[in-house]
PDB file of C-alpha atoms in Angstrom:
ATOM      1  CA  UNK A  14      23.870 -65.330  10.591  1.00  0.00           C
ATOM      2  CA  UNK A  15      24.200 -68.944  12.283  1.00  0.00           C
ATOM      3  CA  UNK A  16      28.143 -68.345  11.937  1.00  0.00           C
ATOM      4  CA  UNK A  17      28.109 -64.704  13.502  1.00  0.00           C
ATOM      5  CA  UNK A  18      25.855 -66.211  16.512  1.00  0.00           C
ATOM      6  CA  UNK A  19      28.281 -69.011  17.283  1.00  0.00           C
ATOM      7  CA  UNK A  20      30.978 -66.301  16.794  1.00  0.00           C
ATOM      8  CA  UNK A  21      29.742 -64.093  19.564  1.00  0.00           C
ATOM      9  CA  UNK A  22      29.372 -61.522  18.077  1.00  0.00           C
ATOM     10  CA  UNK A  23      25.374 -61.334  17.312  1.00  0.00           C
ATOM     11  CA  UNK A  24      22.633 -62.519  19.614  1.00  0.00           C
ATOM     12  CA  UNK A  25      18.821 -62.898  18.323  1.00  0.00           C
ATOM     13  CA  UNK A  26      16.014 -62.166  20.919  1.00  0.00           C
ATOM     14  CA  UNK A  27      11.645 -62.293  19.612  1.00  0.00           C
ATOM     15  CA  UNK A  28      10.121 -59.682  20.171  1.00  0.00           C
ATOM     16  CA  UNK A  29       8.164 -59.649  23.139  1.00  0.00           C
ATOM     17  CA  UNK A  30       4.878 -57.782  21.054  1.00  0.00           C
ATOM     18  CA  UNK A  31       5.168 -59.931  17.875  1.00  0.00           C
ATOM     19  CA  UNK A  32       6.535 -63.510  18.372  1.00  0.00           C
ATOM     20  CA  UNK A  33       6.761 -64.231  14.412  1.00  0.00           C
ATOM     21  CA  UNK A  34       9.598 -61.226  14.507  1.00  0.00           C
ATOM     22  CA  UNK A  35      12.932 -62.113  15.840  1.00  0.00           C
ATOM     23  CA  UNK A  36      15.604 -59.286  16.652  1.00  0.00           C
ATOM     24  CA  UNK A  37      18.984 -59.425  15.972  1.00  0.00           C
ATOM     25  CA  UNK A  38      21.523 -57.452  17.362  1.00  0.00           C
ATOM     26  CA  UNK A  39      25.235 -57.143  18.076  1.00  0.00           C
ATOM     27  CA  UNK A  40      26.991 -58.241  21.287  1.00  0.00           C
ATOM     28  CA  UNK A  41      29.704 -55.779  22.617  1.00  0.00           C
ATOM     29  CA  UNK A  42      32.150 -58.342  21.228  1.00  0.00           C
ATOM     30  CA  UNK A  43      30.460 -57.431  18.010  1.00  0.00           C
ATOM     31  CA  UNK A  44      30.278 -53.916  18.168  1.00  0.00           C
ATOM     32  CA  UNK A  45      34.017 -53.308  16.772  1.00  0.00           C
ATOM     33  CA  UNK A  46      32.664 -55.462  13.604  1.00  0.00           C
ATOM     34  CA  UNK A  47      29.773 -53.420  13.224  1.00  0.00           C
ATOM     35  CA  UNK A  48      31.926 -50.201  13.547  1.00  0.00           C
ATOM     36  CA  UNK A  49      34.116 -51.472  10.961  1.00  0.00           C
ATOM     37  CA  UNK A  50      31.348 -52.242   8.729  1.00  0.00           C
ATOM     38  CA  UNK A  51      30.429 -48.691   8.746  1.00  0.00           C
ATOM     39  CA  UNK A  52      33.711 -47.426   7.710  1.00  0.00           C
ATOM     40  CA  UNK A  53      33.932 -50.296   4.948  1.00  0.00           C
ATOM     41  CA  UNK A  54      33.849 -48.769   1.505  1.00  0.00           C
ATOM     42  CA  UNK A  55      31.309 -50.898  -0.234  1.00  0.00           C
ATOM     43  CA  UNK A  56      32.100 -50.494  -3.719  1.00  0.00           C
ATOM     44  CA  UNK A  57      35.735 -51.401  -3.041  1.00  0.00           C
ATOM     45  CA  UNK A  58      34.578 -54.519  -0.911  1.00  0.00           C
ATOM     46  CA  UNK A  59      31.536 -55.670  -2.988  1.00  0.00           C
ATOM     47  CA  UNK A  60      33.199 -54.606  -6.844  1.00  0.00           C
ATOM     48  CA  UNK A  61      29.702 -53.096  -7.329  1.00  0.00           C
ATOM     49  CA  UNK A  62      29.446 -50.053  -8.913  1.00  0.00           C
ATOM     50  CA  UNK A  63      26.846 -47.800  -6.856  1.00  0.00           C
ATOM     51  CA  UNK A  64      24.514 -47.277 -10.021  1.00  0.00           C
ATOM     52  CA  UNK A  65      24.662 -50.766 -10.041  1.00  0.00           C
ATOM     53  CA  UNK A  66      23.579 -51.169  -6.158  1.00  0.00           C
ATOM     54  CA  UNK A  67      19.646 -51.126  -6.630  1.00  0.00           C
ATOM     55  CA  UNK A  68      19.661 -53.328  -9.362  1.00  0.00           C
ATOM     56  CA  UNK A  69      21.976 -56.042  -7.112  1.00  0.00           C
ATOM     57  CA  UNK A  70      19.376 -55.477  -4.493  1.00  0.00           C
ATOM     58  CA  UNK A  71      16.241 -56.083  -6.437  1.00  0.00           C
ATOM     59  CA  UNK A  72      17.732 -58.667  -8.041  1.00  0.00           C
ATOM     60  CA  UNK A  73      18.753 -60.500  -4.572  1.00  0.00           C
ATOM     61  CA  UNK A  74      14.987 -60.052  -3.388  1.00  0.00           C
ATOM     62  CA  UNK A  75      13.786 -61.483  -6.594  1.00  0.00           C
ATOM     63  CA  UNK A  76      16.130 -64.581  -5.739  1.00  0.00           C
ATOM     64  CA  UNK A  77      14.655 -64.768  -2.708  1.00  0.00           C
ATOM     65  CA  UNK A  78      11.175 -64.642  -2.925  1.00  0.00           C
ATOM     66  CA  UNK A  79      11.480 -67.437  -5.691  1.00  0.00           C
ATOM     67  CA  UNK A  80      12.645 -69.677  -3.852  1.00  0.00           C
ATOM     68  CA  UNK A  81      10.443 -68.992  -0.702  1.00  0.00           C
ATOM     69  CA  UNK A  82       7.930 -69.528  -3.489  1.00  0.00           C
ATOM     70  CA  UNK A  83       9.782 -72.917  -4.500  1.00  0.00           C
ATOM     71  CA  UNK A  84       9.342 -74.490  -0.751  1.00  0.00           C
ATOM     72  CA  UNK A  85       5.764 -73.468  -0.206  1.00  0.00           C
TER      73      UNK A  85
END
């Protein structure tokens, strides 16, 4: 996300209700990305088979939440 920020083409704001949450969003320089995203065929782009998408995903958060669980 760092890269895409210096790129100019995402910008992070907090949100003004709940300062622990920060927003991200696009810039209009990044809006053609983010349309081209869309159109991107994931399982050509990825080589992940959509029965094998869930699976991938749960497998990323599992990743994820042990090493949060590492640091703390």
């Amino acid at each position: 996300m760092s890269a895409a920020r210096h790129a100019g083409v995402k910008e992070r704001q907090r949100d003004p209700e709940e300062e622990r949450q920060v927003r991200v969003s696009f810039t209009k320089g990044g809006r053609p990305l983010r349309e081209r995203g869309l159109k991107m065929d994931l399982v050509e782009a990825t080589g992940v088979a959509p029965d094998d998408f869930a699976k991938v995903q749960k497998a990323i958060v599992t990743l994820r939440n042990n090493l949060i669980a590492s640091v703390f």
